[in-house]
Coordinates of C-alpha atoms in Angstrom, one line a residue:
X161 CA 0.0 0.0 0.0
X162 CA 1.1 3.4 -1.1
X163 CA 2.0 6.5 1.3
X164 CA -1.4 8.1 -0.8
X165 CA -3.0 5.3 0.1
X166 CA -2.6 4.9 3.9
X167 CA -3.4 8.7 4.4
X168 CA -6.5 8.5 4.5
X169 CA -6.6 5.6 6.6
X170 CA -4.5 7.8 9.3
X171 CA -6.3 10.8 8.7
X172 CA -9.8 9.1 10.2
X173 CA -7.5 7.6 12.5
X174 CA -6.4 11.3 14.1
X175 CA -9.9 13.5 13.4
X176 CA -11.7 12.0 16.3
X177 CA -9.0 13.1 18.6
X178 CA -9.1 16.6 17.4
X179 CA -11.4 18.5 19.2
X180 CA -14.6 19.6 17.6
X181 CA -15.0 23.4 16.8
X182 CA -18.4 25.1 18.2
X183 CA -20.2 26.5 15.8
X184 CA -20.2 30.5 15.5
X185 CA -24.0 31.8 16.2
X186 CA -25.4 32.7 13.4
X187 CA -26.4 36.0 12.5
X188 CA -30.2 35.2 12.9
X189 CA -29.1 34.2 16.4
X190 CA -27.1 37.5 17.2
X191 CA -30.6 39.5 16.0
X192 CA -32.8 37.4 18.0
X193 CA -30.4 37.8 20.9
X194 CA -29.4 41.8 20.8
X195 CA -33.0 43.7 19.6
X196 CA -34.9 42.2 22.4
X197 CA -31.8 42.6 25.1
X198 CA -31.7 46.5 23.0
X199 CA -35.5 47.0 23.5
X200 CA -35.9 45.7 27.1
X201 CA -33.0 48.0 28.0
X202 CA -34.3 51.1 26.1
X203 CA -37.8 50.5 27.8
X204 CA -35.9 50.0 31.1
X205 CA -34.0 52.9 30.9
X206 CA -37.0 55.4 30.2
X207 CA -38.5 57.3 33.4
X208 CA -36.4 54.5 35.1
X209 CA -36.7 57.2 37.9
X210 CA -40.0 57.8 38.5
X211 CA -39.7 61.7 39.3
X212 CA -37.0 60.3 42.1
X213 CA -39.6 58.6 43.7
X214 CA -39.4 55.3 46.1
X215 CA -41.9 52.9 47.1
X216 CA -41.8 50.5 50.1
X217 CA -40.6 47.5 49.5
X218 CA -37.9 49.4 47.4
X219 CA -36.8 51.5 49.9
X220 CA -36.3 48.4 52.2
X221 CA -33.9 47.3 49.7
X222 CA -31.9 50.7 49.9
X223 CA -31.7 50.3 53.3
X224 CA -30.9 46.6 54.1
X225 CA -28.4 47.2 51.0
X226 CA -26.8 49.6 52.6
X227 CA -25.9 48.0 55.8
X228 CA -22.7 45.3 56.3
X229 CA -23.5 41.7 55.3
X230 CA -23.3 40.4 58.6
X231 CA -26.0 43.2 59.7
X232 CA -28.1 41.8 56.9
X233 CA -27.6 38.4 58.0
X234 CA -28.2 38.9 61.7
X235 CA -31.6 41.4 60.3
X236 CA -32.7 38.1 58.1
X237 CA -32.7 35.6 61.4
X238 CA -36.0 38.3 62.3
X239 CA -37.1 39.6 59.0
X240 CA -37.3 38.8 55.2
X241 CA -35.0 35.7 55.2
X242 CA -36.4 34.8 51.8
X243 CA -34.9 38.0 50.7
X244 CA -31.6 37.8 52.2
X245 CA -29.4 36.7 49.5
X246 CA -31.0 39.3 47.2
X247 CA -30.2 42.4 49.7
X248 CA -26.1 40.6 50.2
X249 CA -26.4 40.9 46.4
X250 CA -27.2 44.2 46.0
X251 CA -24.9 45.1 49.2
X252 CA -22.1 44.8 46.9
X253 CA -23.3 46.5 43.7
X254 CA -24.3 49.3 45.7
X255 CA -20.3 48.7 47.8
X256 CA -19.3 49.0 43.7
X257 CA -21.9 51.9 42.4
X258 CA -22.6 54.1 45.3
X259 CA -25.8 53.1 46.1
X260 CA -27.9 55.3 44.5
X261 CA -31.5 55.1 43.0
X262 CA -30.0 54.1 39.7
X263 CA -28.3 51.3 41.2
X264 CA -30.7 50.4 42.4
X265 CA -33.1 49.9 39.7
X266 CA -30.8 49.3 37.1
X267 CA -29.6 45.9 38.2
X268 CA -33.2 44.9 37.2
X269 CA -33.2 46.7 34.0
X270 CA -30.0 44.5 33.0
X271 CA -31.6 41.4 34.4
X272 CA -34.5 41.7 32.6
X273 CA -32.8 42.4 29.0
X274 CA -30.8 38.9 29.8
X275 CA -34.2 37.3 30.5
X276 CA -35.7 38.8 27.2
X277 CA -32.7 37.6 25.2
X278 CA -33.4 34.0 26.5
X279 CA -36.8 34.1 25.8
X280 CA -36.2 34.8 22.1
X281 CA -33.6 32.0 22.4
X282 CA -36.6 29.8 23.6
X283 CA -38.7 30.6 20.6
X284 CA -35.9 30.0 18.2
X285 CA -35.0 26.7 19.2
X286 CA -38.6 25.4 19.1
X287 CA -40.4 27.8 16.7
X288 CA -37.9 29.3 14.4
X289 CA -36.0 32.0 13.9
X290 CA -39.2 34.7 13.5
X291 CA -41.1 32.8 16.3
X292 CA -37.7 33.6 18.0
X293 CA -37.5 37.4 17.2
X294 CA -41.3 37.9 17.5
X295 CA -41.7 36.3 20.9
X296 CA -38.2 38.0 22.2
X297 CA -39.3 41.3 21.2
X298 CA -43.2 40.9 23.0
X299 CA -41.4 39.6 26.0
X300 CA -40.6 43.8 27.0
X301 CA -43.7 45.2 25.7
X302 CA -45.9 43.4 28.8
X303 CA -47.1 45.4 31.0
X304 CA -45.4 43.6 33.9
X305 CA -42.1 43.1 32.6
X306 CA -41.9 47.4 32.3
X307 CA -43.6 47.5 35.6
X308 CA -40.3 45.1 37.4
X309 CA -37.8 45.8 35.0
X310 CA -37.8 49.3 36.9
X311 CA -38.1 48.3 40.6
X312 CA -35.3 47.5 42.9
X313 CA -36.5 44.1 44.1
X314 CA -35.7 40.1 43.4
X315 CA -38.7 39.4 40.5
X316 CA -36.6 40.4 37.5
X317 CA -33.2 38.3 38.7
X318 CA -35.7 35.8 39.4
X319 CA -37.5 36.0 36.3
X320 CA -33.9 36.1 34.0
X321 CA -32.5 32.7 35.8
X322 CA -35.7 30.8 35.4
X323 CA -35.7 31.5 31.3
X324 CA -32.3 30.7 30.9
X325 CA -32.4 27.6 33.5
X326 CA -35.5 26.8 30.8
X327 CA -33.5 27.0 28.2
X328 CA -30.7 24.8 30.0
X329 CA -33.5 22.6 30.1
X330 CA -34.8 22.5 27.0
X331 CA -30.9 22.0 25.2
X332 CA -30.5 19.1 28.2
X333 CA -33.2 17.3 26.7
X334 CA -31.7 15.8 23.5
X335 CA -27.9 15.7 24.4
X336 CA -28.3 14.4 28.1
X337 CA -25.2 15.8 28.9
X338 CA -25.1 15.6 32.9
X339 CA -23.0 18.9 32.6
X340 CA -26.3 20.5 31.4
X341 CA -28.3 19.2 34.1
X342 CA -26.0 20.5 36.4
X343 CA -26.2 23.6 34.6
X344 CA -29.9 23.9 34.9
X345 CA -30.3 22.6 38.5
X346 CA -28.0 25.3 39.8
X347 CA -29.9 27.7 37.8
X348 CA -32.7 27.0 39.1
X349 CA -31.3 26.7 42.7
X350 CA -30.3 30.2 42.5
X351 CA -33.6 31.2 41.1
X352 CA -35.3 29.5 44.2
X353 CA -33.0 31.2 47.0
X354 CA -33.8 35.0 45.5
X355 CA -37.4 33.8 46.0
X356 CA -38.6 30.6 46.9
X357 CA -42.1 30.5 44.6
X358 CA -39.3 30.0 42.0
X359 CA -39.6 26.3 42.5
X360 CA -42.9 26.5 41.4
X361 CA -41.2 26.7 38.0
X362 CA -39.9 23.7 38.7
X363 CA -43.3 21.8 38.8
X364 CA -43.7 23.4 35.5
X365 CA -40.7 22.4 33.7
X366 CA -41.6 18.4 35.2
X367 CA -45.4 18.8 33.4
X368 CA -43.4 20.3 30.5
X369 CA -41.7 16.6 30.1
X370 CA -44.2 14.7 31.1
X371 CA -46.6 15.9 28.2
X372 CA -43.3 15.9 25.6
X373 CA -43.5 12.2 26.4
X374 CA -39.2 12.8 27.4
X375 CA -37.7 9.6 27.6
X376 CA -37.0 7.8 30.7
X377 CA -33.3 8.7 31.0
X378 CA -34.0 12.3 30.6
X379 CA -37.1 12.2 33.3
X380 CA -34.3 10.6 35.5
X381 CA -32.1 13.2 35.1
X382 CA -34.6 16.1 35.9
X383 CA -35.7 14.0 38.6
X384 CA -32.2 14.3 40.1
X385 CA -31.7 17.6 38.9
X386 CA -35.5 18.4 41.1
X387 CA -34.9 16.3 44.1
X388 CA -31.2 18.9 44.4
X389 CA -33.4 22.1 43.8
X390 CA -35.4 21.4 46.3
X391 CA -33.1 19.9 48.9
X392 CA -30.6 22.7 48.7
X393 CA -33.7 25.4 48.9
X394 CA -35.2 22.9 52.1
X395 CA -33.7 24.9 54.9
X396 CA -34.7 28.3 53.3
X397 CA -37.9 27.1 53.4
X398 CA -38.0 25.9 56.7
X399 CA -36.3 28.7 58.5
X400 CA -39.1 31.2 56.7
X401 CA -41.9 29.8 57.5
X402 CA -41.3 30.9 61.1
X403 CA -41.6 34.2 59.5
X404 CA -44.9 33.6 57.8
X405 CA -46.8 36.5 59.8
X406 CA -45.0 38.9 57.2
X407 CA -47.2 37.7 54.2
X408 CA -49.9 38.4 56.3
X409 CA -50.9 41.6 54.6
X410 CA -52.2 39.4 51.2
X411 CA -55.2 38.2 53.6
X412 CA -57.3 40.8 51.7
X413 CA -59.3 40.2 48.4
X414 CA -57.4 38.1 45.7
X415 CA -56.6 40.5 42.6
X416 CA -55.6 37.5 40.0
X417 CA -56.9 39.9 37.2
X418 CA -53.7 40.1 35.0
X419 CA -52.9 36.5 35.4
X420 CA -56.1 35.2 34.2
X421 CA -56.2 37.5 31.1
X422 CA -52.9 36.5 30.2
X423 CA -53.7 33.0 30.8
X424 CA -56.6 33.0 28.7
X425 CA -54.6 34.5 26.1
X426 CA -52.4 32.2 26.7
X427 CA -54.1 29.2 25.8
X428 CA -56.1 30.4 23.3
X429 CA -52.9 31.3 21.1
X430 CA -51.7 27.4 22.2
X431 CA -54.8 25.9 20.0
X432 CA -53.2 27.0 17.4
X433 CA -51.2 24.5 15.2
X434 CA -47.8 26.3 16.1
X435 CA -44.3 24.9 14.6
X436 CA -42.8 22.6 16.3
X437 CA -38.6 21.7 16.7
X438 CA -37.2 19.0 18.3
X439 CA -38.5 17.4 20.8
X440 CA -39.8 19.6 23.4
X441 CA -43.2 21.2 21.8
X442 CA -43.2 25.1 22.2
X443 CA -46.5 25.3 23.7
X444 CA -46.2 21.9 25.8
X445 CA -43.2 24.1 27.9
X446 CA -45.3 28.0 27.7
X447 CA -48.4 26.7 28.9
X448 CA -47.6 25.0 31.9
X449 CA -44.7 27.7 32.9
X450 CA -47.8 30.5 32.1
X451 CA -50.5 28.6 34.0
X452 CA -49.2 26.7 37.1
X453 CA -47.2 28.6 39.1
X454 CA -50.0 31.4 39.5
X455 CA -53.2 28.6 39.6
X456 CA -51.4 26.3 42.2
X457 CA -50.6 29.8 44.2
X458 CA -54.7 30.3 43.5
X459 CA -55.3 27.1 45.0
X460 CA -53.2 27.2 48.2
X461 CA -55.2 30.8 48.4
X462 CA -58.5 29.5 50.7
X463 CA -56.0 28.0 52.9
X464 CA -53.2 30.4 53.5
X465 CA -53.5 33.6 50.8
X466 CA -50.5 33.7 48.9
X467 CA -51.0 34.7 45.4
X468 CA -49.3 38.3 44.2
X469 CA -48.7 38.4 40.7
X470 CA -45.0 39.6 41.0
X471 CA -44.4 36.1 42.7
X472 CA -44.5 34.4 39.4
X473 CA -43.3 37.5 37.4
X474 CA -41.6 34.5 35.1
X475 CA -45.1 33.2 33.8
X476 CA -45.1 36.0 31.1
X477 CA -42.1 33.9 29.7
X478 CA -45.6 31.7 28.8
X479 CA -47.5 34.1 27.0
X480 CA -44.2 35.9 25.2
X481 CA -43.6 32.3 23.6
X482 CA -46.9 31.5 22.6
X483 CA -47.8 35.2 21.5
X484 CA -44.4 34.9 19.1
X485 CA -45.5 31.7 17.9
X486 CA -48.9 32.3 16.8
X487 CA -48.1 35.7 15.0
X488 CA -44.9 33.4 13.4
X489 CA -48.1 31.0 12.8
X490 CA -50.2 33.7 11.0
X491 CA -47.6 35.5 9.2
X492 CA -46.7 32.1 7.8
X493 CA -50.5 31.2 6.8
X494 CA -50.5 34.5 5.1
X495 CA -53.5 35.6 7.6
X496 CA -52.4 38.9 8.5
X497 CA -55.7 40.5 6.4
X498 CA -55.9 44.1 6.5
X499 CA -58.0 43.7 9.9
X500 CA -54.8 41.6 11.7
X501 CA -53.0 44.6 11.4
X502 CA -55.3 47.4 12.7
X503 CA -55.8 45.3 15.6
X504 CA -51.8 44.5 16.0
X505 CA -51.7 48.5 15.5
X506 CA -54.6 48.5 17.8
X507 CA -53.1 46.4 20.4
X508 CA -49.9 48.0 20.9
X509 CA -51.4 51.7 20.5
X510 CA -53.2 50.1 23.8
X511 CA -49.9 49.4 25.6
X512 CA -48.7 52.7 24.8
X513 CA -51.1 54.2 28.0
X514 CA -49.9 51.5 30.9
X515 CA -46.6 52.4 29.3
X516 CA -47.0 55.7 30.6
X517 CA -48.6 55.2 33.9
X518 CA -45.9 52.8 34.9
X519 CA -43.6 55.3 35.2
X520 CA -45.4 58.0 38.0
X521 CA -45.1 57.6 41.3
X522 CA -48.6 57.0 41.4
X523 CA -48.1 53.5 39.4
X524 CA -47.1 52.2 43.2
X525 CA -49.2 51.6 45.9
X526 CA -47.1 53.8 48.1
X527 CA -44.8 57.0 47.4
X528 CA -42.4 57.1 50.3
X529 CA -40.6 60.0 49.2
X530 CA -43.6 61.8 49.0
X531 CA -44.7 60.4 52.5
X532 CA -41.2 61.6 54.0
X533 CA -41.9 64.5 52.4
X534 CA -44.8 65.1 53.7
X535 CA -43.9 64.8 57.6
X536 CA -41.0 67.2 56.9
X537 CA -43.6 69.6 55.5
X538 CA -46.1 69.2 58.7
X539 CA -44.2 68.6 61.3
X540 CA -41.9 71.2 63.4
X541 CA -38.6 70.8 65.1
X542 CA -39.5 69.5 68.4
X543 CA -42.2 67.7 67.5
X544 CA -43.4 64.3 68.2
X545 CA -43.5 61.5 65.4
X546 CA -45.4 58.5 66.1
X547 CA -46.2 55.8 63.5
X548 CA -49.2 53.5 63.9
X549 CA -48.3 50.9 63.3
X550 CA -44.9 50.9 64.4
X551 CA -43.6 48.3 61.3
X552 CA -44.5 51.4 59.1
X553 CA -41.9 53.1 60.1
X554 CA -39.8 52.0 57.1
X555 CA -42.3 54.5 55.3
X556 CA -39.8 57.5 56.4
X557 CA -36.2 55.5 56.8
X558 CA -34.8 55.9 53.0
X559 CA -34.5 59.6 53.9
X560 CA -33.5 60.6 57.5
X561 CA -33.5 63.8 56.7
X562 CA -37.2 64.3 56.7
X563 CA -37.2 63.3 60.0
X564 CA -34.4 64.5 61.4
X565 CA -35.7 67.4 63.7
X566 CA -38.6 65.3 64.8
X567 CA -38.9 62.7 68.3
X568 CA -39.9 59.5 67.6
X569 CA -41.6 58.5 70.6
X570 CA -42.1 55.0 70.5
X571 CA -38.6 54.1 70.0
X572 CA -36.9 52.1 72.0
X573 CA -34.0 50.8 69.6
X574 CA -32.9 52.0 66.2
X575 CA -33.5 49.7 63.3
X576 CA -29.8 49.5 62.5
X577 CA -28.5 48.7 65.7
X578 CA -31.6 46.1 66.5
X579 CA -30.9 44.3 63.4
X580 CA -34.9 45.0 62.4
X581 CA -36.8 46.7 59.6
X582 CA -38.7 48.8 62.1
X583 CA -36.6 49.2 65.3
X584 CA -37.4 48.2 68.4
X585 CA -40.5 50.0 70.5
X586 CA -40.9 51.3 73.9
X587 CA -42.9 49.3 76.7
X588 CA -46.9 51.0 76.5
X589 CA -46.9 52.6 79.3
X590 CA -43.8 54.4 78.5
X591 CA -45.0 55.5 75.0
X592 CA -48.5 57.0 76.7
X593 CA -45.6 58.9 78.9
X594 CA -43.7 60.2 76.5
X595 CA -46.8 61.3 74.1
X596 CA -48.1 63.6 77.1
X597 CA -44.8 65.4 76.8
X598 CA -45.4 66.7 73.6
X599 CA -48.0 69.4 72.3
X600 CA -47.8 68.2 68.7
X601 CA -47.2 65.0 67.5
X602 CA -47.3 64.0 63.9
X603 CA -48.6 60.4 63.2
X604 CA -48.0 58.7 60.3
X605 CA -50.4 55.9 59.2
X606 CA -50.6 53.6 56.2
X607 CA -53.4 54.0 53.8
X608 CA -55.7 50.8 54.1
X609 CA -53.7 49.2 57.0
X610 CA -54.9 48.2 60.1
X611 CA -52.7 48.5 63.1
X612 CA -52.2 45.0 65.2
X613 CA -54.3 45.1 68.6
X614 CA -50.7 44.7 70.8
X615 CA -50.5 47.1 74.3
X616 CA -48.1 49.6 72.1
X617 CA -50.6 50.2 69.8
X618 CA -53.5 50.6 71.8
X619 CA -51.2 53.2 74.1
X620 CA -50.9 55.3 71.4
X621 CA -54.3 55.4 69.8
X622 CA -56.1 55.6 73.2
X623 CA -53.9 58.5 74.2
X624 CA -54.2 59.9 71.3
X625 CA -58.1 60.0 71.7
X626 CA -58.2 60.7 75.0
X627 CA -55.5 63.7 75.0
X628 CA -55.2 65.1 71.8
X629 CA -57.6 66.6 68.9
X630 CA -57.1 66.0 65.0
X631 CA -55.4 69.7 63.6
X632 CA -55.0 68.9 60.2
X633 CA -54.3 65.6 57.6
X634 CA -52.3 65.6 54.1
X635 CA -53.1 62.6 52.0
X636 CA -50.3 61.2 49.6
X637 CA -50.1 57.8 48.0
X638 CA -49.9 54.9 50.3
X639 CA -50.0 56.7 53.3
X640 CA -51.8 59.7 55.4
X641 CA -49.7 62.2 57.9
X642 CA -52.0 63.6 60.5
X643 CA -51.1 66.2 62.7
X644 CA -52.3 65.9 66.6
X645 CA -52.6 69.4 68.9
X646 CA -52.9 68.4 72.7
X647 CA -56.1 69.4 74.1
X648 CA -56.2 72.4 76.5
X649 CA -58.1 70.2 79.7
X650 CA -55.5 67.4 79.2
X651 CA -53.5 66.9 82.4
X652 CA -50.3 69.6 81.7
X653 CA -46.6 68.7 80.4
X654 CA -44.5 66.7 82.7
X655 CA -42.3 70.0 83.6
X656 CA -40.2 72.8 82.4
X657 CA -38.2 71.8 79.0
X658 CA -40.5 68.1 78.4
X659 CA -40.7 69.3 75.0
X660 CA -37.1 68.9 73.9
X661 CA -35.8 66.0 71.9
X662 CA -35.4 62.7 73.7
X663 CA -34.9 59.9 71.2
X664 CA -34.4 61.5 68.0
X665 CA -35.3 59.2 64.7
X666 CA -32.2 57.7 63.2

């Protein structure tokens, strides 16, 4: 045999050895991957500060961000332990940014853009490249993906790891590489310990395979990559549910509004015989990741309420698939008629209103800037602040300036130095005390809140009725800041000078 004639013989000998070359994405990928990640970060970025506004839950964020880790871990063992790693997260962005309100929103912004991009990625793999594009670009327009991309909370992390540990998924399915399980069970772990009603994704993804009809091997491999999820997020779980009472405010009337639209829309769209690629079918993964997570939340809602449509912010991940899909579908058909388009115009001329609205303060149910505002406005050095309830006080923390010439008489301990949201209170008797020092006190109350029947509570609302006479209330969103004059038949001060400082807020 000839040297020309073994060559080739050695040459298959030596190309398995050499190591395979990924494929460059294609430039159909890079589109679908930059105009949604371009568009969720345009949208993001416009009004992203709300006329420098803050509302509640943000402006726990600022705070607990602000303070050292181990302060944030020592405030989690009492408080918001399901939000723990999220505040140690944005510790360190702020440690790297300065902490303002553009750092803290913009983390959210970015997250979301990452989540749109694997949403497109979704579609692409098991629609097509225009399914891909459509559904990536629809993703941003939702109301509720503006509405979180712009808040300084957990949902849109949340939201961004459980597409892309759904798209781990999805690409685990064929290759059964036990690197990309591991991949998407750490995704989703960390998904699940920003917010645990993460895992409810989980239960979606299982469904997902179930109704694929996924082989055996690959069910035992989710199985695995499950039973880790959930064992790793166990003591989470466990440890928060002795801090249950702070969900206790979703007792009122369910609101599942939104959801249910979406999930009608939803399922309508999946009727539709929509392309299908490989062997996970595009609708079989966005319906149950659309409808679960909020109707087993519905469910569990007679027994303990728990359903709040930012909890399963990653559902619209559902009805962005199946919306890119089925216009994919009727551009395909050749069924955009002259109608389809003036409702598509129609539709998004709709969008163009919450647009708007979702960047005022008033979008929020509260406005603590305006609430801090507000007591800096009524109240005069020297006077009394009281809050009822006392947890509320977080409505005037993110600025201590606005309360800095004021007495906060219920105060026992400082929220920093506590290791609390709210601080620590005064015994009752000692708060009536102190109130009866004061000639003005300016009480701040939540709008629609009731305060808890506890003895430090009832102190300050019986003395308030007793001793003192309303002089004047400003209402601003969220909240209402009354002022209180002491009546001139109440028992007089406790002495010369009782109206000086004691405990000063912050």
């Amino acid at each position: 045999m000839s040297v020309d004639e073994r060559a080739p013989a050695v040459a298959r000998t030596v190309s398995p050895s050499v190591p395979a070359r990924r494929p460059s994405p294609s430039p159909v990928e890079a589109v679908v991957v930059v105009a949604p990640l371009s568009l969720t970060i345009a949208l993001g970025l416009w009004g992203i500060r709300r006329k420098n506004t803050m509302w509640g839950d943000e402006s726990v964020t600022y705070q607990l961000a602000h303070r050292d880790l181990s302060q944030i871990w020592l405030t989690a063992q009492h408080v918001d332990l399901v939000h723990a790693l999220y505040y140690a997260v944005m510790h360190e962005i702020f440690g790297l940014s300065g902490g303002g309100l553009l750092s803290l929103r913009l983390p959210s912004v970015l997250a979301m853009s990452v989540a749109a991009s694997g949403v497109g990625l979704l579609a692409l793999r098991l629609a097509g490249p225009r399914a891909g594009l459509l559904a990536g670009l629809v993703f941003p327009l939702l109301p509720q993906v503006q509405k979180y991309a712009q808040e300084g909370r957990s949902y849109a992390m949340v939201c961004a790891l459980v597409t892309w540990a759904t798209y781990a998924l999805v690409v685990s399915v064929p290759h059964r590489a036990r690197w990309r399980w591991a991949v998407y069970g750490s995704t989703m772990l960390l998904a699940c310990l920003l917010h645990e009603f993460a895992v409810l994704a989980l239960v979606a993804h299982g469904v997902t395979l179930v109704v694929s009809r996924a082989p055996r091997p690959v069910l035992r491999a989710w199985c695995v990559a499950a039973a880790c999820v959930v064992a790793g997020l166990l003591p989470l779980a466990i440890r928060s549910a002795g801090q249950s009472e702070q969900v206790s405010w979703i007792g009122g009337p369910v609101r599942p509004g939104y959801f249910l639209v979406v999930a009608v829309v939803g399922v309508v769209c999946a009727l539709a015989p929509l392309r299908a690629r490989g062997p996970v079918r595009l609708s079989a993964l966005a319906v149950p990741i659309l409808v679960l997570p909020g109707l087993l939340l519905l469910i569990a809602s007679p027994v303990k309420p728990l359903f709040v449509d930012r909890y399963v912010l990653y559902s619209n991940i559902g009805i962005a698939l199946l919306l890119g899909a089925w216009m994919d579908y009727l551009l395909r058909r050749q069924r955009f008629s002259r109608c389809v388009w003036i409702a598509a115009v129609a539709v998004l001329a709709a969008l163009v209103q919450p647009s708007l609205s979702l960047r005022t303060p008033q979008s929020r149910s509260n406005d603590v800037t305006a609430i801090g505002a507000a007591v800096r406005r009524e109240g005069r050095p020297g006077d009394g602040l009281l809050y009822l309830s006392g947890r509320h006080r977080i409505l005037t923390a993110a600025n201590p300036e606005d309360t800095r010439f004021l007495t906060d008489l219920a105060l026992a301990q400082d929220p920093v130095s506590s290791n609390t949201l709210a601080g620590v209170e005064l015994p009752a008797q000692e708060i009536a005390a102190r109130m009866l020092e004061f000639d003005r006190i300016v009480v701040v109350r939540a709008a629609g809140a009731h305060s808890p029947t506890n003895p430090q509570e009832e102190a300050k609302t019986s003395t308030l009725r007793r001793h003192f006479h309303e002089y004047g209330t400003t209402h601003v969103n969220g909240a209402r800041v009354t002022v209180y004059v002491r009546d001139h038949d109440s028992p007089p001060k406790a002495g010369p000078g009782s109206n000086s400082p004691g405990r000063a807020v912050g």
